[in-house]
Structure formats: C-alpha cells, structure tokens
PDB file of C-alpha atoms in Angstrom:
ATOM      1  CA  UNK A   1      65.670-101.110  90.183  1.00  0.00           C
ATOM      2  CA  UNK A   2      61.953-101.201  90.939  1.00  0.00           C
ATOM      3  CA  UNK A   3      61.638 -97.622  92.624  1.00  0.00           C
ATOM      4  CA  UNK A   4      58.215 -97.582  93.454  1.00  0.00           C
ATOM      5  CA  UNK A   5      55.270 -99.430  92.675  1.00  0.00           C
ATOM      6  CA  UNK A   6      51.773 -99.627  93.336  1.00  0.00           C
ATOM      7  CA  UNK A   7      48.504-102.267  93.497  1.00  0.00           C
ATOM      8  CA  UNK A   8      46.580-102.996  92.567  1.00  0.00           C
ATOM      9  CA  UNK A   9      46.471-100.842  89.373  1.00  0.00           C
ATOM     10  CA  UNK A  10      43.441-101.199  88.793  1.00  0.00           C
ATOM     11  CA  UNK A  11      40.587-102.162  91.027  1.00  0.00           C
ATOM     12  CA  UNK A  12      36.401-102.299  91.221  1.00  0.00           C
ATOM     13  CA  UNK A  13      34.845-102.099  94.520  1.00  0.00           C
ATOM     14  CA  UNK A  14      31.271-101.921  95.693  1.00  0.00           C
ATOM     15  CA  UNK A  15      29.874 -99.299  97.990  1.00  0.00           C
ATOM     16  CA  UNK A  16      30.522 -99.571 101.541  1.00  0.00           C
ATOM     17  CA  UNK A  17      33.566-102.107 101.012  1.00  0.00           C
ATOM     18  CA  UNK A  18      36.619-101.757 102.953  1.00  0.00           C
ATOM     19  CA  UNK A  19      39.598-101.239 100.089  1.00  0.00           C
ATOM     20  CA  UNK A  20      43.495-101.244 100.675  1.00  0.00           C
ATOM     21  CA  UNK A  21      45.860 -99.709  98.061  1.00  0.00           C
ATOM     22  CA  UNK A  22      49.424-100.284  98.281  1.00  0.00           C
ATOM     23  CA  UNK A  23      52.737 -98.264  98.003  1.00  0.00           C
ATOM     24  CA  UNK A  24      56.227 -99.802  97.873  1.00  0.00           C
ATOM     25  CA  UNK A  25      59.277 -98.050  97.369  1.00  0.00           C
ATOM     26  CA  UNK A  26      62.938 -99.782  97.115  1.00  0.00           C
ATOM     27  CA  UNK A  27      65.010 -96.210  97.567  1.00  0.00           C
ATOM     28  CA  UNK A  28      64.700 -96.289 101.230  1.00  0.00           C
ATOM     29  CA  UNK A  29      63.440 -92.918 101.223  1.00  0.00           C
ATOM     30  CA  UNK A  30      62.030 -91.116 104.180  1.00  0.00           C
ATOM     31  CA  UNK A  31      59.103 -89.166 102.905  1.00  0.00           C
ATOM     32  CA  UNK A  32      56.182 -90.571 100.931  1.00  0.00           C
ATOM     33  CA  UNK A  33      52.649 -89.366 100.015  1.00  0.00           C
ATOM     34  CA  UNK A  34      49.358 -90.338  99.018  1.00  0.00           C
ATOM     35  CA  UNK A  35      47.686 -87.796  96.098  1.00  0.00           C
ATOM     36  CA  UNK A  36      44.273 -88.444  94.451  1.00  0.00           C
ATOM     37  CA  UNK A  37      43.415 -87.103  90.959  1.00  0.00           C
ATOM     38  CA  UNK A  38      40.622 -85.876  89.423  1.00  0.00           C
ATOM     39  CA  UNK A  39      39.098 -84.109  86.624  1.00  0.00           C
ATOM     40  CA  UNK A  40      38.777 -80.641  87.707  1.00  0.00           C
ATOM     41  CA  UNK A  41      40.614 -80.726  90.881  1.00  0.00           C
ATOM     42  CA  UNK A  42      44.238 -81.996  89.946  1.00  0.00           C
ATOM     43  CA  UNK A  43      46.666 -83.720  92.489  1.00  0.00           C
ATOM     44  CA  UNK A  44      45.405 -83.402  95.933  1.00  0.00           C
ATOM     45  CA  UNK A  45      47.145 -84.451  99.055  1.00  0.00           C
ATOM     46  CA  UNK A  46      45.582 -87.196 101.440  1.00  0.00           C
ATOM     47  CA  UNK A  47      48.642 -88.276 103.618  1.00  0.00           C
ATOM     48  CA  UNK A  48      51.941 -87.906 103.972  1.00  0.00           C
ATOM     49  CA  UNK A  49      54.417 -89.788 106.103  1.00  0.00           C
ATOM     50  CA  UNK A  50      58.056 -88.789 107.425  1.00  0.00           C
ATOM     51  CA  UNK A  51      58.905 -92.010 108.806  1.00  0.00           C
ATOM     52  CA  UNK A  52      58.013 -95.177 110.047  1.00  0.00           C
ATOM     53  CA  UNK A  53      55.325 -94.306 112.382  1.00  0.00           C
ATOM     54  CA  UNK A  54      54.885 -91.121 111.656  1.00  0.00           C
ATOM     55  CA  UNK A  55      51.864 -89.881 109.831  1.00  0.00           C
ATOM     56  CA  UNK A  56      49.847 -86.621 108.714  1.00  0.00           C
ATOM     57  CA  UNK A  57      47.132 -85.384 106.953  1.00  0.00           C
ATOM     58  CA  UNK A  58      46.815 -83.536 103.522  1.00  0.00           C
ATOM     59  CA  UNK A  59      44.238 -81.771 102.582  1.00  0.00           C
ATOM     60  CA  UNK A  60      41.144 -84.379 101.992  1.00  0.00           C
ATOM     61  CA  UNK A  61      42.069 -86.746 104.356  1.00  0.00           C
ATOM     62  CA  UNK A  62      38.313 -87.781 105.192  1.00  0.00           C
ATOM     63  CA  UNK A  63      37.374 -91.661 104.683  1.00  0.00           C
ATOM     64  CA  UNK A  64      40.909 -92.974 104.672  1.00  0.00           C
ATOM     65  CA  UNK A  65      43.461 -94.450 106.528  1.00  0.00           C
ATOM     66  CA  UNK A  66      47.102 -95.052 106.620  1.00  0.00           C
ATOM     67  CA  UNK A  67      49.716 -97.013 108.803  1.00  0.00           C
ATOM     68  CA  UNK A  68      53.084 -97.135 107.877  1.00  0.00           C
ATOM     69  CA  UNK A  69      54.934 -99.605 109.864  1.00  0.00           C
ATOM     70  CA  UNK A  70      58.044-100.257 107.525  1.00  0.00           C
ATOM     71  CA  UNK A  71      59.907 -97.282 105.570  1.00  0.00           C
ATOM     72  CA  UNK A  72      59.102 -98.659 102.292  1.00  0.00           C
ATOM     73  CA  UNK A  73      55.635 -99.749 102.419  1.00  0.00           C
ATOM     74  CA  UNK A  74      52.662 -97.154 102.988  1.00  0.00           C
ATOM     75  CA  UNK A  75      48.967 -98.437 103.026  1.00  0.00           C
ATOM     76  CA  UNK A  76      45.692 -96.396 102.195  1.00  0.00           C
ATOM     77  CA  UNK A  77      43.128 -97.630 103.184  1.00  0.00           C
ATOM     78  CA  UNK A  78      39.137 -96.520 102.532  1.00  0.00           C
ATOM     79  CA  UNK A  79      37.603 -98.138 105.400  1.00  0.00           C
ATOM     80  CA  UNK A  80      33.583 -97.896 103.828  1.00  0.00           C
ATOM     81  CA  UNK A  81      34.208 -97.209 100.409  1.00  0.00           C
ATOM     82  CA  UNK A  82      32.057 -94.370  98.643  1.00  0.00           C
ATOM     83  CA  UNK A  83      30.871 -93.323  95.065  1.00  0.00           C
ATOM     84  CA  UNK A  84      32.942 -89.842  95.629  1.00  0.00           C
ATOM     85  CA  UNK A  85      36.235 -92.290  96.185  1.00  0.00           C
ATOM     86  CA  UNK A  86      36.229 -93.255  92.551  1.00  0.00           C
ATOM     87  CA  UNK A  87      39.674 -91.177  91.519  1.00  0.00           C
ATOM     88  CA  UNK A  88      43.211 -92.138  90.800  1.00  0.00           C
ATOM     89  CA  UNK A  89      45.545 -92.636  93.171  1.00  0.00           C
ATOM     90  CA  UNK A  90      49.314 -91.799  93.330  1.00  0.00           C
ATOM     91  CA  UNK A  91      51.929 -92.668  96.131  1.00  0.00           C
ATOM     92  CA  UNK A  92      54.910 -90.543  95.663  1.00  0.00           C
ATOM     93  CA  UNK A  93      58.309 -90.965  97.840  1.00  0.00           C
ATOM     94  CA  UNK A  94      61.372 -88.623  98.260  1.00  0.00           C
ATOM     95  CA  UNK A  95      64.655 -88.984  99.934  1.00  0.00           C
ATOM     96  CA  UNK A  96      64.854 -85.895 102.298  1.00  0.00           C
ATOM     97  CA  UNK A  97      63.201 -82.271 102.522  1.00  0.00           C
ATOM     98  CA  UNK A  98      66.032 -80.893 101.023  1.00  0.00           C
ATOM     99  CA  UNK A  99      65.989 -77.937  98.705  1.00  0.00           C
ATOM    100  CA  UNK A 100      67.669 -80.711  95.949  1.00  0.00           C
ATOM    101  CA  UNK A 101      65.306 -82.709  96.435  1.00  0.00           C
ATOM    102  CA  UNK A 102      61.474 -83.936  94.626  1.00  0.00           C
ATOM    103  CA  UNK A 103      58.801 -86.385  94.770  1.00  0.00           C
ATOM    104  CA  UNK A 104      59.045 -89.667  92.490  1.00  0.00           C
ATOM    105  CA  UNK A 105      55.796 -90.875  91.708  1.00  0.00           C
ATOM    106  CA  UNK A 106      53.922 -94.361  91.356  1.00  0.00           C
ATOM    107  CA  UNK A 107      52.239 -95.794  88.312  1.00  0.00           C
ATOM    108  CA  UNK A 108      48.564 -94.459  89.948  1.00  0.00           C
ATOM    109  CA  UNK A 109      45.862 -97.243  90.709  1.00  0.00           C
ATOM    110  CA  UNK A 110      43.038 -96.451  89.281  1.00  0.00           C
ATOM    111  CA  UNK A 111      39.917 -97.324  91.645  1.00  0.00           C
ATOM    112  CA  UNK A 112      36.072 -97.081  91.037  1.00  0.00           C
ATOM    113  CA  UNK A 113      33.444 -97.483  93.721  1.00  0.00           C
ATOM    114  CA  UNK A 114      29.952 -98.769  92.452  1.00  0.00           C
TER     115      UNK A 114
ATOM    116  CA  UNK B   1      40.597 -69.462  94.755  1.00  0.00           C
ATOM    117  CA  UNK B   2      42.608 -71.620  94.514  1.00  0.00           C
ATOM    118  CA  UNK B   3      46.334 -71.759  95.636  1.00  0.00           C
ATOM    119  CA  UNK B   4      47.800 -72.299  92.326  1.00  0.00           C
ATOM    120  CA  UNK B   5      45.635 -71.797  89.405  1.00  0.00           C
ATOM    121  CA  UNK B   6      46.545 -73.434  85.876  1.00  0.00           C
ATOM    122  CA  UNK B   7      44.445 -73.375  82.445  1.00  0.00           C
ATOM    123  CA  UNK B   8      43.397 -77.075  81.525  1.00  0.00           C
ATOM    124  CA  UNK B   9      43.338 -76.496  78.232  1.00  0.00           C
ATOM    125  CA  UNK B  10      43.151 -78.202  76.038  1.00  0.00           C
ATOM    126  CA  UNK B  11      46.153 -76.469  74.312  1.00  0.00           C
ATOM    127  CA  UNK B  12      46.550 -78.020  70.324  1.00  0.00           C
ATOM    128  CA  UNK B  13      49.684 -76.389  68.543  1.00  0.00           C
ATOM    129  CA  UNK B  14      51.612 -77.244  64.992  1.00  0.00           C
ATOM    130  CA  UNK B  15      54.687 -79.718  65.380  1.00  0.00           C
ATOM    131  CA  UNK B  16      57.580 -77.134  65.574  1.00  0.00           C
ATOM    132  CA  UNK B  17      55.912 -74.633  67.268  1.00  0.00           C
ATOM    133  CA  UNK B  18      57.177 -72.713  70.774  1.00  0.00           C
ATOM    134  CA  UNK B  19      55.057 -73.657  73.679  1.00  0.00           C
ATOM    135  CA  UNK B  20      53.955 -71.165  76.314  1.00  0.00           C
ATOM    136  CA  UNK B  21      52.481 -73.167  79.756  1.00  0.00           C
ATOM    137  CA  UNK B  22      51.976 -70.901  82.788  1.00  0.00           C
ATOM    138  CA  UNK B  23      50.231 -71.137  86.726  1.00  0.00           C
ATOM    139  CA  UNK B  24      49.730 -68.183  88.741  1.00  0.00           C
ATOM    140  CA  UNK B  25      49.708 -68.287  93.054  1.00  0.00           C
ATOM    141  CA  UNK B  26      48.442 -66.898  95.754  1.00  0.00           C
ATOM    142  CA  UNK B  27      51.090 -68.338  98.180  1.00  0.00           C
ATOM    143  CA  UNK B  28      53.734 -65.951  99.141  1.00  0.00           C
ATOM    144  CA  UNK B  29      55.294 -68.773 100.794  1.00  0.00           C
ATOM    145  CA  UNK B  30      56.107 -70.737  97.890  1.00  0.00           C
ATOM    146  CA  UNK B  31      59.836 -70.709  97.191  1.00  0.00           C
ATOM    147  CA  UNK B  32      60.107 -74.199  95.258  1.00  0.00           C
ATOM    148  CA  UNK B  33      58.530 -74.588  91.832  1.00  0.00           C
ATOM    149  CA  UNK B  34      58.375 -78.043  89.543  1.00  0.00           C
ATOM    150  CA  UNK B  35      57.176 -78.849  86.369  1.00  0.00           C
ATOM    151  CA  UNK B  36      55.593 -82.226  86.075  1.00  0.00           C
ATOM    152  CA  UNK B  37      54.914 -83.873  82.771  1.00  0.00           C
ATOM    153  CA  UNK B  38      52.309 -86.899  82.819  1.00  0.00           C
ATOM    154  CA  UNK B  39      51.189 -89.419  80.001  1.00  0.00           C
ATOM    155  CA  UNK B  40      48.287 -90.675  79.772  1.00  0.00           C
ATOM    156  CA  UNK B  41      47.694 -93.475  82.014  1.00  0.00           C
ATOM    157  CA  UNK B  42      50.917 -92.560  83.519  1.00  0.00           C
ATOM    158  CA  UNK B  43      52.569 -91.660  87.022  1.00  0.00           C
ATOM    159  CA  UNK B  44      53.488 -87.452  87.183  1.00  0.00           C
ATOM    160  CA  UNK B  45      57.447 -87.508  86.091  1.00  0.00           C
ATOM    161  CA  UNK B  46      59.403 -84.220  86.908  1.00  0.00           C
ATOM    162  CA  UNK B  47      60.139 -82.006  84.303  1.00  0.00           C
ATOM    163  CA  UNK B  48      62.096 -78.907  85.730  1.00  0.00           C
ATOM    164  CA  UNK B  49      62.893 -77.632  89.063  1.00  0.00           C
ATOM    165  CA  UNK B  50      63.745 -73.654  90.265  1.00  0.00           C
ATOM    166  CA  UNK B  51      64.256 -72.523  93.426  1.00  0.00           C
ATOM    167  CA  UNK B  52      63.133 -68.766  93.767  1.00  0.00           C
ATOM    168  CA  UNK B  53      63.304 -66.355  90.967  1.00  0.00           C
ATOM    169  CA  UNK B  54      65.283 -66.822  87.697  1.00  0.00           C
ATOM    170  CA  UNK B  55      65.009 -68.473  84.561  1.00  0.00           C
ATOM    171  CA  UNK B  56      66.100 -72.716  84.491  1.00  0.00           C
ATOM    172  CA  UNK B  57      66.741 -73.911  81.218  1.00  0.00           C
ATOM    173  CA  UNK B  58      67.403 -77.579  80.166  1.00  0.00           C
ATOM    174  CA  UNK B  59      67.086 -78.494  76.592  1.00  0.00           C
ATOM    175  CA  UNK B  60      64.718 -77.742  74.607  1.00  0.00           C
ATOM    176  CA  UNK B  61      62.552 -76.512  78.128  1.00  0.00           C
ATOM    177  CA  UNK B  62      62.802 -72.984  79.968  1.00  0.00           C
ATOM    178  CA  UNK B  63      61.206 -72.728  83.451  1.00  0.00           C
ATOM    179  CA  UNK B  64      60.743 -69.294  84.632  1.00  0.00           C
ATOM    180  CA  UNK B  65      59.904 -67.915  88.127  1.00  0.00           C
ATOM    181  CA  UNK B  66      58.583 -64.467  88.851  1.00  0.00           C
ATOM    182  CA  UNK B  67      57.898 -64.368  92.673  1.00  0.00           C
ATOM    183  CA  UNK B  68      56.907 -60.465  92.513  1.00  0.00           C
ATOM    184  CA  UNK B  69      54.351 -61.403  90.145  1.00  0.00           C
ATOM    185  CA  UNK B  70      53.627 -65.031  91.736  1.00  0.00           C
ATOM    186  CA  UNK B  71      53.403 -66.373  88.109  1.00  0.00           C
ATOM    187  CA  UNK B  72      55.650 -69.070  86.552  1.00  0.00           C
ATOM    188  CA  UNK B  73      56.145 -70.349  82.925  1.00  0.00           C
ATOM    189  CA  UNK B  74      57.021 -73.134  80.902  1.00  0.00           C
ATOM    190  CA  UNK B  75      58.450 -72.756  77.809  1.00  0.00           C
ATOM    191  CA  UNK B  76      58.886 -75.557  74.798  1.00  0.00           C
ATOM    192  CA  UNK B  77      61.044 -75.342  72.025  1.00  0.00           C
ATOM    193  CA  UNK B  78      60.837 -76.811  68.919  1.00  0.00           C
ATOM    194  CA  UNK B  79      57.909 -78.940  70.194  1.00  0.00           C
ATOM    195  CA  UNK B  80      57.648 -82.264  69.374  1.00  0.00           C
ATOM    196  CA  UNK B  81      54.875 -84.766  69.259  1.00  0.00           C
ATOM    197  CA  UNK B  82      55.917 -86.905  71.776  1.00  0.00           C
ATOM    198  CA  UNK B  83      55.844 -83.731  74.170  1.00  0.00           C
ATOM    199  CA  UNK B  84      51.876 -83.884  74.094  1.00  0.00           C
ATOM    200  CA  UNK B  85      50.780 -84.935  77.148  1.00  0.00           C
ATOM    201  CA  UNK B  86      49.792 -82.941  80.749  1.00  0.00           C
ATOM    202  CA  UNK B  87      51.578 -80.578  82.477  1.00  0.00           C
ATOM    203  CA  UNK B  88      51.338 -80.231  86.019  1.00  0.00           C
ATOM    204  CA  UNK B  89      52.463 -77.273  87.977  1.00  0.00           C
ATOM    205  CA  UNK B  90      53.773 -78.027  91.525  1.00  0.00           C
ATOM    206  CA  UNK B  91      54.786 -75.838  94.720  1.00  0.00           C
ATOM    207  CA  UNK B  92      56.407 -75.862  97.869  1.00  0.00           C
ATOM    208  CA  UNK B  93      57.554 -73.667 100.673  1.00  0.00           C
ATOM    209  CA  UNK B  94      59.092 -76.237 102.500  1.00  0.00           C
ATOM    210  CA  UNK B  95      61.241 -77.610  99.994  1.00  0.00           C
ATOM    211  CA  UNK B  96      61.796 -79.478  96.915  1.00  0.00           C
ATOM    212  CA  UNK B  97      60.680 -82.836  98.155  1.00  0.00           C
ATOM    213  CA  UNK B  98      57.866 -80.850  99.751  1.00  0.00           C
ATOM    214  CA  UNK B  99      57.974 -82.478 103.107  1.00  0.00           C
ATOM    215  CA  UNK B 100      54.250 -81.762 104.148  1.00  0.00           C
ATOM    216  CA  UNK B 101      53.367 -82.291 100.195  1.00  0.00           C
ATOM    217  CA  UNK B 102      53.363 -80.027  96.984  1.00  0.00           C
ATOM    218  CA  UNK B 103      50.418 -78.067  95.685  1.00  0.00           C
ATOM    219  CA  UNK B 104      49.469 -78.753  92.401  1.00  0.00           C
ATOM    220  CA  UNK B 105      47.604 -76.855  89.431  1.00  0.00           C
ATOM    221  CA  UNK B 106      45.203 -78.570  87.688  1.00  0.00           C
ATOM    222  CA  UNK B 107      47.011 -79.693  84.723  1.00  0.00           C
ATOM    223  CA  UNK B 108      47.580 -78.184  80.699  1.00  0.00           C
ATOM    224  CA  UNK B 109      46.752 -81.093  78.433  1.00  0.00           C
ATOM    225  CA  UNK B 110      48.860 -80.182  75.556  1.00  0.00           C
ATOM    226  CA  UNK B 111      48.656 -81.484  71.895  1.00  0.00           C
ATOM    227  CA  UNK B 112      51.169 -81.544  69.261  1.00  0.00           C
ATOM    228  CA  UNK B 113      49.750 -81.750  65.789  1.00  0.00           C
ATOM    229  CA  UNK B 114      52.280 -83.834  63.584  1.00  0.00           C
TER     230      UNK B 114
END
C-alpha cells in the first residue's frame, strides 16, 4: 500500500528553468493539494483539486501550474523557475469533505532554485 | 495577522515532563481543528482531530478547543523523546479534509531532553 508518493524528492534547478513535481496517490481519493513550506511562513496552500479536471487556487498560487487529468496523479509545475521557489513541497490527498475526514500527506520534495 | 498564529519555539523540556502546545485564530469560521506532528525531513502526519468545542483525548495526547476564546491546545503526557519533533496546528471551516485546504500555524519545534 503505497498511499501517496512524491518526485522527485529532491531536486536542483537553475533560474528560469521550467520544473515539474509529481503527486501520486493509490487511495483513489477525490481531493488533493499542493502546500509549500517555509521557515517563517509554515504550510501554505498553492492548489487544490476536487476532481479530475477540476482545479483551484490557494493562497500563493503565482508562478505555478497544475493539470490534473487522472484522479491519482496531480502535477505542479513552475513554468520559469525563481530564487523565491526554493521551499518544500507537500501534496496531500483526502477521500471526501466530510467532517470524518483529513488530509494524508506526501514525503515533501525538497526543491532549490539557483 | 495572521489567521492562525502558533509560537515556533523552540520549546526544550525534561523527558517526563507535561507538554503544553497552543495556536490562537482569528477565523470565526473555523469549526475543524487538527494536530499535525512532523519529523524532520518528514511528510505532516495527523495527530488529533476535534470538531467544535470540547476536549479529545487519545493516549498520552489531549486536544482542546475553545471556540469563545478561538484558542486551542495540545497537551503531552508523560513526554517522551521520540515525541520531539514539530507540531503543526491546522484549521478548517469546511471540513475535516478541508476541501478548499487547511490553514496552518507555523509550527512548535519541540525537544525532549532524555
């Protein structure tokens, strides 16, 4: 039972590179979400998807991307990569919005731009 | 200010000792609260869950909710080495899965002195 990973864990980029993180998730679960972390600021929210398809922003959603064209796979993307992108990043899946429910979280990829 | 707001710490107690971890909010909306515990290196895992007001305990941890005061608590018992690590705060008003995302405090690293 894999529940949900992440890669690269670790990556280097370069300044202006285009960069793609990926989610995967084997519960089948409806919701997942793309957090960054850093010192000083905590978890913030980037995206967040429903469903296939179906996509919204958090609350620093500026320089990324996201598609999400099968339920368990979600994408970010930084199109032109920047210094202020260097952070770790956390997908994060749950089942349904229900009051029972939480967020499961990835192993974090931990990315710095040059 | 921030939504939630959460002491970084760090917090250093003795090996036995009762822990005391608390976030205050500005969100009257906030009806779901979660406890998050994260290792170094290491994906957010959830701790404890409440839904409103009340006290939530579950081993050695108590979660408390006071809405009227829009401050919760976590408390440790008998603390343990292997509890040092950070704890994250985490809110919703949606619901537990937090279907547009949970807010997060900033983290409490806490340290356990053997």
């Amino acid at each position: 039972d894999a529940g949900i990973t992440q890669s690269p864990r670790y990556k280097i980029t370069e300044t202006g590179r285009q960069v793609t993180l990926m989610c995967h998730q084997t519960w089948s679960h409806s919701y997942m979400f793309w957090y960054r972390q850093d010192l000083g600021h905590g978890l913030r929210l980037i995206y967040y998807s429903a469903a296939a398809d179906i996509t919204d922003k958090g609350e620093v959603p500026d320089g990324y991307v996201v598609s999400r064209s099968k339920t368990e796979n979600f994408p970010l993307t930084l199109e032109s990569a920047t210094r202020s992108q260097t952070s770790v990043y956390f997908c994060a899946s749950s089942g349904t919005p229900s009051s029972t429910d939480t967020q499961y979280f990835g192993p974090g990829t931990r990315l710095t731009v040059l | 200010q921030k939504e939630v707001e959460q002491d970084p710490g760090p917090l250093s107690v003795p090996e036995g000792a009762i822990v005391s971890l608390n976030c205050t909010y500005s969100n009257s909306a906030f009806q779901y609260f979660m406890w998050y515990r994260q290792y170094s290196r290491k994906g957010p895992e959830l701790l404890m869950y409440t839904y409103s007001s009340g006290n939530k305990e579950d081993g050695r941890f108590t979660a408390q909710v006071d809405k009227s005061s829009k401050y919760i608590s976590l408390f440790i018992r008998d603390s343990q080495p292997s509890d040092s690590a950070t704890y994250l705060c985490a809110m919703s008003a949606n619901s537990g899965g937090g279907a547009d995302g949970l807010t997060f405090g900033k983290g409490t690293h806490l340290i356990i002195q053997p």
